[in-house]
Structure formats: structure tokens, C-alpha cells
mmCIF file of C-alpha atoms in Angstrom:
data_model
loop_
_atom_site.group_PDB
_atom_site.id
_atom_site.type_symbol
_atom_site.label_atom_id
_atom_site.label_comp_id
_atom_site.label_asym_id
_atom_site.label_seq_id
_atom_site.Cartn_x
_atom_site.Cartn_y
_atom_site.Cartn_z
ATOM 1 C CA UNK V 249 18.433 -8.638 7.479
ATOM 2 C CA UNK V 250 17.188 -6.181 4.931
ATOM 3 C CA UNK V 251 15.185 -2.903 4.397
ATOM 4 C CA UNK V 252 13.106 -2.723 1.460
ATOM 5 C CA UNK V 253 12.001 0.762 -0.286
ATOM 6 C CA UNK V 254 9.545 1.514 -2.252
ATOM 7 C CA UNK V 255 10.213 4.766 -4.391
ATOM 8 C CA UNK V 256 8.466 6.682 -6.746
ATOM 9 C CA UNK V 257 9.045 10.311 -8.472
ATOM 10 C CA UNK V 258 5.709 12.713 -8.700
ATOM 11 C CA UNK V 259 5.941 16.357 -9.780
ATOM 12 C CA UNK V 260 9.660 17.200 -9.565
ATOM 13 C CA UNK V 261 10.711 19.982 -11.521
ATOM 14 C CA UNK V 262 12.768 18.820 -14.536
ATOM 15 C CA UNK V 263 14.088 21.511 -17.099
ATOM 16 C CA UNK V 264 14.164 18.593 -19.860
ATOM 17 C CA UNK V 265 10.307 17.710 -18.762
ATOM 18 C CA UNK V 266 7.770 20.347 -20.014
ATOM 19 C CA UNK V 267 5.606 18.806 -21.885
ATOM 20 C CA UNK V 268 3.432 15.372 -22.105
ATOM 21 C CA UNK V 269 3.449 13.313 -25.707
ATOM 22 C CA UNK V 270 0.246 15.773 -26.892
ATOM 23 C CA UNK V 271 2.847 18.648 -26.248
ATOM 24 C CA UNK V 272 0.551 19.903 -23.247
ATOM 25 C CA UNK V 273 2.251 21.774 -20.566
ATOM 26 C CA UNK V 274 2.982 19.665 -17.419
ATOM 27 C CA UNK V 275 2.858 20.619 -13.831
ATOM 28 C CA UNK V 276 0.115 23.154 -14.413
ATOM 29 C CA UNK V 277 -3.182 22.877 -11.667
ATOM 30 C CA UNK V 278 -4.853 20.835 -14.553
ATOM 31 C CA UNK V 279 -1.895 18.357 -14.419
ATOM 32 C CA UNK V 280 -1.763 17.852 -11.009
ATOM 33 C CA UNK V 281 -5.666 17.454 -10.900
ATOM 34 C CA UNK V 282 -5.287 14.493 -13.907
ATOM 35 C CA UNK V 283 -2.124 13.388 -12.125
ATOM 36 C CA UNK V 284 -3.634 12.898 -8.572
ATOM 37 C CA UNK V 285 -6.519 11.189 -10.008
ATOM 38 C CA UNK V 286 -4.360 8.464 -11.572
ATOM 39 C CA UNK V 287 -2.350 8.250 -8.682
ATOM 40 C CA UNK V 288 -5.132 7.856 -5.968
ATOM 41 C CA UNK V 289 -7.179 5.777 -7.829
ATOM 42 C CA UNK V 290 -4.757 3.605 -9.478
ATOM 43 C CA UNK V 291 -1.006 3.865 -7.831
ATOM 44 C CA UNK V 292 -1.873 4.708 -3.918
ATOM 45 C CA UNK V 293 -4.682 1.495 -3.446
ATOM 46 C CA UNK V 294 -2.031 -0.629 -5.478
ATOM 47 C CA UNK V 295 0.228 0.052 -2.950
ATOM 48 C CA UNK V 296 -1.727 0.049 0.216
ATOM 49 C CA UNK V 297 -3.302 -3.407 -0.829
ATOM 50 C CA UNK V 298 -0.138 -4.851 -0.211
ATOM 51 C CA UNK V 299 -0.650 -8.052 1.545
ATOM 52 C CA UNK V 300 3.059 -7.847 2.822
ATOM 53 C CA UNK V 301 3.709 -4.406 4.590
ATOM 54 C CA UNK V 302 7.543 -4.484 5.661
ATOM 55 C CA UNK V 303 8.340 -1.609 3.285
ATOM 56 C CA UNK V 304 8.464 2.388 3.219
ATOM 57 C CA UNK V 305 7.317 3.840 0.551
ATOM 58 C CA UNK V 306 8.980 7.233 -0.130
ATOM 59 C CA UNK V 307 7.458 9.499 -2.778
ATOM 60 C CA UNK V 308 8.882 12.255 -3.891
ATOM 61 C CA UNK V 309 6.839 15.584 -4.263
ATOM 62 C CA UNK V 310 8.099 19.226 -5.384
ATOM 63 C CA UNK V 311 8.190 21.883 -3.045
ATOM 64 C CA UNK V 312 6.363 24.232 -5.102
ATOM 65 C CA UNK V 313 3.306 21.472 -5.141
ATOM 66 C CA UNK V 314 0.461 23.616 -4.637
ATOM 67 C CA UNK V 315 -1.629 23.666 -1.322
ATOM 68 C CA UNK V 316 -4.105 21.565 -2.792
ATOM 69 C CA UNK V 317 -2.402 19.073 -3.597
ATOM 70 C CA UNK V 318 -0.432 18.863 -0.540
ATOM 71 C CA UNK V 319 -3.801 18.509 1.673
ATOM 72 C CA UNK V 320 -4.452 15.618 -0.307
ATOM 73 C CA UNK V 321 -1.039 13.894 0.357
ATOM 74 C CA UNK V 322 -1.518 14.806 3.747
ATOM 75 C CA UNK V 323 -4.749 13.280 3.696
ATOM 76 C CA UNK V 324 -3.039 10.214 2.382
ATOM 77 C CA UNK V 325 -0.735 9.818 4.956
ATOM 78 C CA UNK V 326 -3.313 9.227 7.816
ATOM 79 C CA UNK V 327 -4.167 6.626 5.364
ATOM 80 C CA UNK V 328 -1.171 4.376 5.140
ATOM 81 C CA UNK V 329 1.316 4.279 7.673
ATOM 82 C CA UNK V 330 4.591 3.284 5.677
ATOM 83 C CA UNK V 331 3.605 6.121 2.519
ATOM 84 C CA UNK V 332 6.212 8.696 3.119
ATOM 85 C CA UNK V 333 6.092 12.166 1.096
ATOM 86 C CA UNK V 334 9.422 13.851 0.781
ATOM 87 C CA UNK V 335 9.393 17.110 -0.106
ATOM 88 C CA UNK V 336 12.489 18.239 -2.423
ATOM 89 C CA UNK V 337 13.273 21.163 -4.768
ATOM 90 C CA UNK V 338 13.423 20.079 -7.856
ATOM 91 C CA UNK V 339 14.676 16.679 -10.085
ATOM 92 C CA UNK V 340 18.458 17.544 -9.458
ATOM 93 C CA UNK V 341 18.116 16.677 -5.523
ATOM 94 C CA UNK V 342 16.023 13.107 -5.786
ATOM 95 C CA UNK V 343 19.021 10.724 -5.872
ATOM 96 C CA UNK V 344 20.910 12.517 -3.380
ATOM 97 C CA UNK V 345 18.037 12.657 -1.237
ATOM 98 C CA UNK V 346 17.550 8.600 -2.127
ATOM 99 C CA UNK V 347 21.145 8.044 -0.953
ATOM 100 C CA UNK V 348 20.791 10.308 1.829
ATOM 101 C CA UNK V 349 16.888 9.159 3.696
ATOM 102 C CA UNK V 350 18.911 5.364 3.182
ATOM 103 C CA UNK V 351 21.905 6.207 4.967
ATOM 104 C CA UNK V 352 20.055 5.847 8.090
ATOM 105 C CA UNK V 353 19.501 2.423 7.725
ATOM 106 C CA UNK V 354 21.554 0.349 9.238
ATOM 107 C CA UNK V 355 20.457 -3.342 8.016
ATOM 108 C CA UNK V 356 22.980 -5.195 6.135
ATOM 109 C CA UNK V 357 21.337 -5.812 2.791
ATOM 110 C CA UNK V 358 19.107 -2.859 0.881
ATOM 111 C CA UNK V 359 16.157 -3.846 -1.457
ATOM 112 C CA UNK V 360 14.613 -1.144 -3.814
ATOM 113 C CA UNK V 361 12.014 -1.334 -6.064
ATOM 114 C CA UNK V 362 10.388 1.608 -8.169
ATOM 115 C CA UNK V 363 7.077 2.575 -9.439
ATOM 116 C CA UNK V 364 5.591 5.205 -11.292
ATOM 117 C CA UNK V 365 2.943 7.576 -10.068
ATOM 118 C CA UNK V 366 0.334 6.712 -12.385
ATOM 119 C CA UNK V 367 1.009 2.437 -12.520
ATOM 120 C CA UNK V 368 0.020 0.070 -9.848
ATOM 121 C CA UNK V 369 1.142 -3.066 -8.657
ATOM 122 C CA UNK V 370 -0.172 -6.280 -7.891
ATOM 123 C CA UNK V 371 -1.112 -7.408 -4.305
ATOM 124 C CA UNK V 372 1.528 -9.898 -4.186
ATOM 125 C CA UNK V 373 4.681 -7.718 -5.600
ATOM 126 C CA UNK V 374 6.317 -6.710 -2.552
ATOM 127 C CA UNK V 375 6.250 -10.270 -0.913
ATOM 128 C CA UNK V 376 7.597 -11.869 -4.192
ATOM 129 C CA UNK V 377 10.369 -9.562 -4.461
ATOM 130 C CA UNK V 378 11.194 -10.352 -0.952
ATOM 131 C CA UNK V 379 10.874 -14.109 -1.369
ATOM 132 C CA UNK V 380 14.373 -13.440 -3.857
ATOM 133 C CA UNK V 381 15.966 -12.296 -1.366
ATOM 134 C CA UNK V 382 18.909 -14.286 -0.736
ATOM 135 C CA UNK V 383 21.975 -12.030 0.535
ATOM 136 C CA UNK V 384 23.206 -11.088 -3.236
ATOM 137 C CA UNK V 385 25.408 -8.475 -3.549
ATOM 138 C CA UNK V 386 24.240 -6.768 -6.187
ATOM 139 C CA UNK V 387 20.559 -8.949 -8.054
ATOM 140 C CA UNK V 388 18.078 -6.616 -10.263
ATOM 141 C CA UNK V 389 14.464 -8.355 -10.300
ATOM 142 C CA UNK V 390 12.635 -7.490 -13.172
ATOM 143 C CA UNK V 391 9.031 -9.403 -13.644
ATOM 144 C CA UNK V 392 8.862 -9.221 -17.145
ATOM 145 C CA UNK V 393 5.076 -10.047 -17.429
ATOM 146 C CA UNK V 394 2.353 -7.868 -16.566
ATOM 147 C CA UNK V 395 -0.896 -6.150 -17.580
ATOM 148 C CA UNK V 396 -1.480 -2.823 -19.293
ATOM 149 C CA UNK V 397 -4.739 -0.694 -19.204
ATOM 150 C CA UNK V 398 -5.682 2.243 -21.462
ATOM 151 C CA UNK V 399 -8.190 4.682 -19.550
ATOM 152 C CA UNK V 400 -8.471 6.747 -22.697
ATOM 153 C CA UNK V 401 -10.239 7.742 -25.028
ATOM 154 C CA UNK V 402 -11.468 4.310 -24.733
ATOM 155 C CA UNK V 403 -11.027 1.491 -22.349
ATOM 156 C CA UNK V 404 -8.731 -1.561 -23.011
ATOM 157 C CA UNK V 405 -7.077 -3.904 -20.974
ATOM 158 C CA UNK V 406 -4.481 -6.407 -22.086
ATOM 159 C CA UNK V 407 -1.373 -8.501 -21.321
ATOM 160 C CA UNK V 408 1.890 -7.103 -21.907
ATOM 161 C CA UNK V 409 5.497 -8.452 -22.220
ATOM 162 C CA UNK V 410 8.333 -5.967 -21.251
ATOM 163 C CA UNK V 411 11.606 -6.876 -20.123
ATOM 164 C CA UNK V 412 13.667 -4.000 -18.084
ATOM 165 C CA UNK V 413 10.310 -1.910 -17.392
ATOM 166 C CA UNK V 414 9.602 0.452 -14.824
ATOM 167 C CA UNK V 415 8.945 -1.932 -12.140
ATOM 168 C CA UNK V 416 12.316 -3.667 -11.388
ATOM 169 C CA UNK V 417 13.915 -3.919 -7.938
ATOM 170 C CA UNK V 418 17.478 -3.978 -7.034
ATOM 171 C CA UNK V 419 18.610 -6.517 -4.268
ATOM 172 C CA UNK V 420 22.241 -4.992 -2.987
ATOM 173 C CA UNK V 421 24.726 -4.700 0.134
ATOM 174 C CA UNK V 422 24.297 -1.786 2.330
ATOM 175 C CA UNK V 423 27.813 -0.640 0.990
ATOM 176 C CA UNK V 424 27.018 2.793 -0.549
ATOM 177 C CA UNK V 425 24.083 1.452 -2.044
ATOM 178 C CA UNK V 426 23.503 2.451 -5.872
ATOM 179 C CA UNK V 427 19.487 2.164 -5.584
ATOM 180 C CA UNK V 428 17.565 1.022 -8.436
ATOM 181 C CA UNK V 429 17.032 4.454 -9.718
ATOM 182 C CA UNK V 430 20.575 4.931 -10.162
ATOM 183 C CA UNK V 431 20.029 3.909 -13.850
ATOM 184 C CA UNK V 432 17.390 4.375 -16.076
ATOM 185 C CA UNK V 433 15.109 1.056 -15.880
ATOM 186 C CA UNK V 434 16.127 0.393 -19.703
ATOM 187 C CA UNK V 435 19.729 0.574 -18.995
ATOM 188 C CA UNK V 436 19.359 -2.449 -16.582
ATOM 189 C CA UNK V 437 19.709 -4.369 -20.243
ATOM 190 C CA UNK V 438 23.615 -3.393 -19.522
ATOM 191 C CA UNK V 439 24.033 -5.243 -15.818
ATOM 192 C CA UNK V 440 24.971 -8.602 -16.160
ATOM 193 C CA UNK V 441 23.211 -9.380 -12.476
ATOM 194 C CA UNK V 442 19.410 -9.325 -13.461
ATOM 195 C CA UNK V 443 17.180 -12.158 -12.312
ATOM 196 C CA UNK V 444 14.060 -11.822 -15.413
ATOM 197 C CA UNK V 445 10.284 -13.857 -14.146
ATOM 198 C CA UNK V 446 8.358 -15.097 -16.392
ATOM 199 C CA UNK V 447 4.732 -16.297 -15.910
ATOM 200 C CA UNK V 448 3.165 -13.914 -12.803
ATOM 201 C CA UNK V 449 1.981 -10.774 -13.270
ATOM 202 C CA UNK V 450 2.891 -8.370 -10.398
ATOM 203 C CA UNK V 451 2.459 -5.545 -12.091
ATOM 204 C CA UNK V 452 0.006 -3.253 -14.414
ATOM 205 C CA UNK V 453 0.981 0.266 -16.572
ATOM 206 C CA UNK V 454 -1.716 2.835 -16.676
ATOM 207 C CA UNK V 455 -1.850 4.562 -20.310
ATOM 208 C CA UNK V 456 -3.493 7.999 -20.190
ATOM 209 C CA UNK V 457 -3.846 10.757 -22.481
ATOM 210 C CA UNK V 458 -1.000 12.740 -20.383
ATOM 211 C CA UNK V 459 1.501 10.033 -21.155
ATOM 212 C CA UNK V 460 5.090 11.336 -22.171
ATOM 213 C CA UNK V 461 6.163 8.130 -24.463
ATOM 214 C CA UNK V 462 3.931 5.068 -23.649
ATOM 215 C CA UNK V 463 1.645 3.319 -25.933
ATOM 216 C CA UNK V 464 -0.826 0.881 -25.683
ATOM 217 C CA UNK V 465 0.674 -2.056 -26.282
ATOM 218 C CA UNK V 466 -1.543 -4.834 -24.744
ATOM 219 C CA UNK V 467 -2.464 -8.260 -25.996
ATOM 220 C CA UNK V 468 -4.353 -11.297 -24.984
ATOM 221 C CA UNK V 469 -8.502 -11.675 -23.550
ATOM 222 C CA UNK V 470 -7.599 -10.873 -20.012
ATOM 223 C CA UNK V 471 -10.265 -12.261 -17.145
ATOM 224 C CA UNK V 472 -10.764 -8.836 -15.572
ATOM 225 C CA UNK V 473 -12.617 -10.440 -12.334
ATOM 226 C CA UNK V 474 -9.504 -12.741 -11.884
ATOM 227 C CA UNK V 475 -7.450 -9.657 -12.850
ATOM 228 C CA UNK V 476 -9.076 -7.609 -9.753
ATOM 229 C CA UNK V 477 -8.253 -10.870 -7.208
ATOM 230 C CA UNK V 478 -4.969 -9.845 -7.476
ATOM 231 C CA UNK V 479 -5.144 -5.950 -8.377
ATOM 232 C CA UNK V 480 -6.600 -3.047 -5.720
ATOM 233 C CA UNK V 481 -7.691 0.118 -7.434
ATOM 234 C CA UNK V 482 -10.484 1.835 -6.487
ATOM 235 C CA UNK V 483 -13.896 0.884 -6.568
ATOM 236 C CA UNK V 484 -15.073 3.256 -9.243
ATOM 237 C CA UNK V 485 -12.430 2.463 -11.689
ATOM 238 C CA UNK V 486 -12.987 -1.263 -10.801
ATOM 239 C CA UNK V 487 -16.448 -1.067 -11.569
ATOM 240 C CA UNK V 488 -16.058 1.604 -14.706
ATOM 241 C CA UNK V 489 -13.572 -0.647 -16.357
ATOM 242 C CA UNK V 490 -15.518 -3.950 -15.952
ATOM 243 C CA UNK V 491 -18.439 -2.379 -17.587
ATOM 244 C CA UNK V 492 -16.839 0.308 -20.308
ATOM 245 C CA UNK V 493 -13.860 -2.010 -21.479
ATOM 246 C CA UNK V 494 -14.141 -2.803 -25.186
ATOM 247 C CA UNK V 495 -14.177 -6.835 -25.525
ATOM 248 C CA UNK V 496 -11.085 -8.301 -26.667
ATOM 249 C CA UNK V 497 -13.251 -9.585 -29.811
ATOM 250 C CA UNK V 498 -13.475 -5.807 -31.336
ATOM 251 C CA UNK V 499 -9.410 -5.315 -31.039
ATOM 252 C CA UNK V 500 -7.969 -8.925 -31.823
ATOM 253 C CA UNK V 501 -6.241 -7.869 -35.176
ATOM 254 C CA UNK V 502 -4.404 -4.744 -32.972
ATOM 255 C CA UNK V 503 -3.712 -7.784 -30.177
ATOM 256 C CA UNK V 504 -2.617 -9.822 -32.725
ATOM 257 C CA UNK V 505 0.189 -7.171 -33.561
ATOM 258 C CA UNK V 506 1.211 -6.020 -30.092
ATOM 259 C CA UNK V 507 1.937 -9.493 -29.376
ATOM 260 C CA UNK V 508 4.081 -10.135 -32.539
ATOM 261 C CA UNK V 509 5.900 -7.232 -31.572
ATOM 262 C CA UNK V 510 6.462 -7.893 -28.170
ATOM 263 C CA UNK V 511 7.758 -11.309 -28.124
ATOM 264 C CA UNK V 512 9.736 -9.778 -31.086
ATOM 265 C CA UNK V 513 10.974 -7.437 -28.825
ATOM 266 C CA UNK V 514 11.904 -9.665 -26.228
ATOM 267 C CA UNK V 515 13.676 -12.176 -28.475
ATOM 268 C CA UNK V 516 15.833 -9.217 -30.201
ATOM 269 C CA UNK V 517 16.820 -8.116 -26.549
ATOM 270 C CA UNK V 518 17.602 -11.753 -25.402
ATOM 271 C CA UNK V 519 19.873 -12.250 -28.837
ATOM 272 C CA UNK V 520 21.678 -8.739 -28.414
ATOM 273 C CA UNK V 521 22.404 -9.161 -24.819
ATOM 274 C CA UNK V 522 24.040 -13.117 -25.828
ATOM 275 C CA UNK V 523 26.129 -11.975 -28.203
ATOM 276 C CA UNK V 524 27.361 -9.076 -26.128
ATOM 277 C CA UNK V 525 26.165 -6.116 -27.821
ATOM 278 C CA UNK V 526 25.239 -4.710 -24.420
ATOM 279 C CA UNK V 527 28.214 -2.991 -22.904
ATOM 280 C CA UNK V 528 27.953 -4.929 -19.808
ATOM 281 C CA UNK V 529 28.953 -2.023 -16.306
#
């Protein structure tokens, strides 16, 4: 009845993407080596912990991606059966070559979901995006609940409340499908057809020293052992963050004001989209 792809973006060359938020040069060896650490540890186990595994996950690498790095990715392959590495020259040919690896499909109904290479998901996120599956035309899924966890300088890991984030899916007739990365994930505010969860947490964003614009913006005393039930990352950074994160007792004031501004956030968006300040597509 329907296909479901994962997708995610890695190194593709980007002449408006040079450098991270510290203005450090990007795609250089020592990016790739930070970069490939996040994604093994964090993003790949995420994804192969899946307990549902009726997806492809197609990740998109650079054809100038150093030998290295492409041993590794190799490596990863004999790994996980439905991780596919596309090779592709350069930012401008990722949507076409979206559109063009799901032309082959030939199922009537197209689910796509997106994550970035240095976030992971939850076990369950792939079955529950399924389960809202229902033949829509056209039905966004954004899980507006998650977790965030900041791997440096210091560890911290916290709740976080972000509507139209980078892990919504797109639910759509395999009509010239538009894919969920046909839009940036915060222009999804503008489509009418987007089905918001509240309450589960599917999902968990990995701020690093290399990030372009994120922030740690976590809340809440989060149960890291419950957290993990539901979470696969690798051992070492399951075992480094249960014993290096600071308690929630020495950052309460800073939780305090993450959360005000998040459900802040959310309420502003929720006002401005009823009263039609969204230009709806």
C-alpha cells in the first residue's frame, strides 16, 4: 500500500554552506572526522534500532567524500540492510535525485520522513509514523515533543518542545510526489495538512560544537535510563552521558527559561497560524 523513506543529507557541497556557527570551515578531513562520529554513534544506531524495518533509508553523500570516509559507509552498509548511500555531486542534484530513486516505486501511497546526520530517533518512530497512515493525499506528521542533548563543552540532556522541526514526515499519493524535503521543515507552518503529536517523544537533536544555528534549548529532569529504553546510541555515549551529564539541579534556572520560551514559542505559532498570518500553499 505504501513505501516509506527515510532520507537524510550528509556532506553535499553547498556554495551558501561554508562555515559552522563558530565560523569553522566545513567539509574539511577534521569535519568529516567530528561529523562521522556524531553520525555513527548517535544517527546510524538510532536508525538501525528500529523495531519496525519496512523502510529504506537513503543518505546522501558527496562524491568528493574522501576515501576514508567512504570505507566507513561501506562498512556501514554490511551493517544494515535497508541504509542506502547515494552518491551525488553536489546540493543542487539531491531533490532531483529524491524524485528520481522514488520514481521506481510503484506503490500507491509514498511516506517520507527526514533526519539529520547528527540527530537520532527513537526506537518506535518509524512504526508510529506508519500507524498514521491512512491513504491521505497529502498529511505532514510532525511529533512536536522530543529530547535534546548537548555533547559539548558539557553534557546536558533535556526535554524540548518544537513544532515543524527537522523530523516531520510527509504522508502523500504516488502522483509526482513532492517529498518532505521539498520545503524547508519550518515552512511546513504554511501547509494547512499537518497532523502535530503531542505527548511521545520519537525523537532527540544532538547539539555539538559544529552546529550551524542550533542551541541548547532543553528543559525538564529527564530519566536518562527510561530515556535509553526507548533511544539506541552507542554504548560509549550511553554510558559517557549517564555518568558526565550535569544534574538537572545545577541548570534549573536555564530550564526554567527554555521552557518559558518554548511553550511561548509554540503558543505564538498556534495564534499566528489561527488567525491566518501563515500564507497557507
Amino acid at each position: 500500500m505504501f513505501k516509506h523513506f527515510l532520507i537524510t543529507r550528509f556532506n553535499l557541497r553547498n556554495p551558501d554552506w561554508t562555515t559552522s556557527k563558530k565560523n569553522k570551515s566545513v567539509l574539511t578531513k577534521e569535519w568529516h572526522d567530528n561529523r562521522f562520529e556524531l553520525f555513527t554513534n548517535f544517527c546510524f544506531e538510532s536508525v538501525k534500532g528500529q523495531i519496525n524495518t519496512n523502510f529504506e533509508w537513503l543518505v546522501y553523500f558527496d562524491t568528493t567524500t574522501p576515501e576514508k570516509f567512504k570505507t566507513i559507509i561501506r562498512d556501514l552498509e554490511k551493517k544494515m540492510p535497508n541504509f542506502i548511500p547515494i552518491f551525488i555531486d553536489g546540493m543542487s542534484l539531491f531533490l532531483p535525485s529524491i524524485t528520481s530513486y522514488i520514481a521506481k516505486c510503484s506503490e500507491p501511497y509514498i511516506i517520507t520522513s527526514r533526519i539529520d546526520n547528527d540527530d537520532c530517533l527513537g526506537k518506535q518512530y518509524i512504526e508510529t509514523v506508519q500507524k498514521q497512515f491512512n491513504r491521505q493525499d497529502f498529511m505532514a506528521v510532525d511529533f512536536i515533543d522530543g529530547y535534546t542533548i548537548q555533547t559539548h563543552p558539557q553534557i546536558k540532556i533535556g526535554k524540548r518542545l518544537d513544532q515543524y522541526n527537522p523530523f516531520i514526515s510527509l504522508i502523500e499519493k504516488n502522483n509526482n510526489p513532492k517529498t518532505v524535503w521539498s520545503i524547508r521543515h519550518s515552512h511546513w507552518k504554511r501547509e494547512k495538512h499537518v497532523l502535530q503529536l503531542k505527548g511521545e517523544r520519537h525523537w532527540a537533536s544532538i547539539i555539538h560544537e559544529e552546529n550551524k544555528v542550533n542551541e541548547f534549548e532543553g528543559y525538564g529532569d529527564v530519566d536518562v535510563d527510561i530515556m535509553f529504553q526507548n533511544f539506541a546510541i552507542s554504548k560509549i555515549w550511553e554510558r559517557r552521558i549517564k555518568a558526565e551529564a550535569i544534574p538537572y539541579s545545577k541548570w534549573k534556572f536555564q530550564s526554567f527559561l527554555n521552557r518559558l520560551e518554548s511553550y511561548w514559542d509554540y503558543a505564538f505559532r498556534n495564534m499566528k497560524k489561527a488567525l491566518g498570518v501563515y500564507k497557507f500553499k
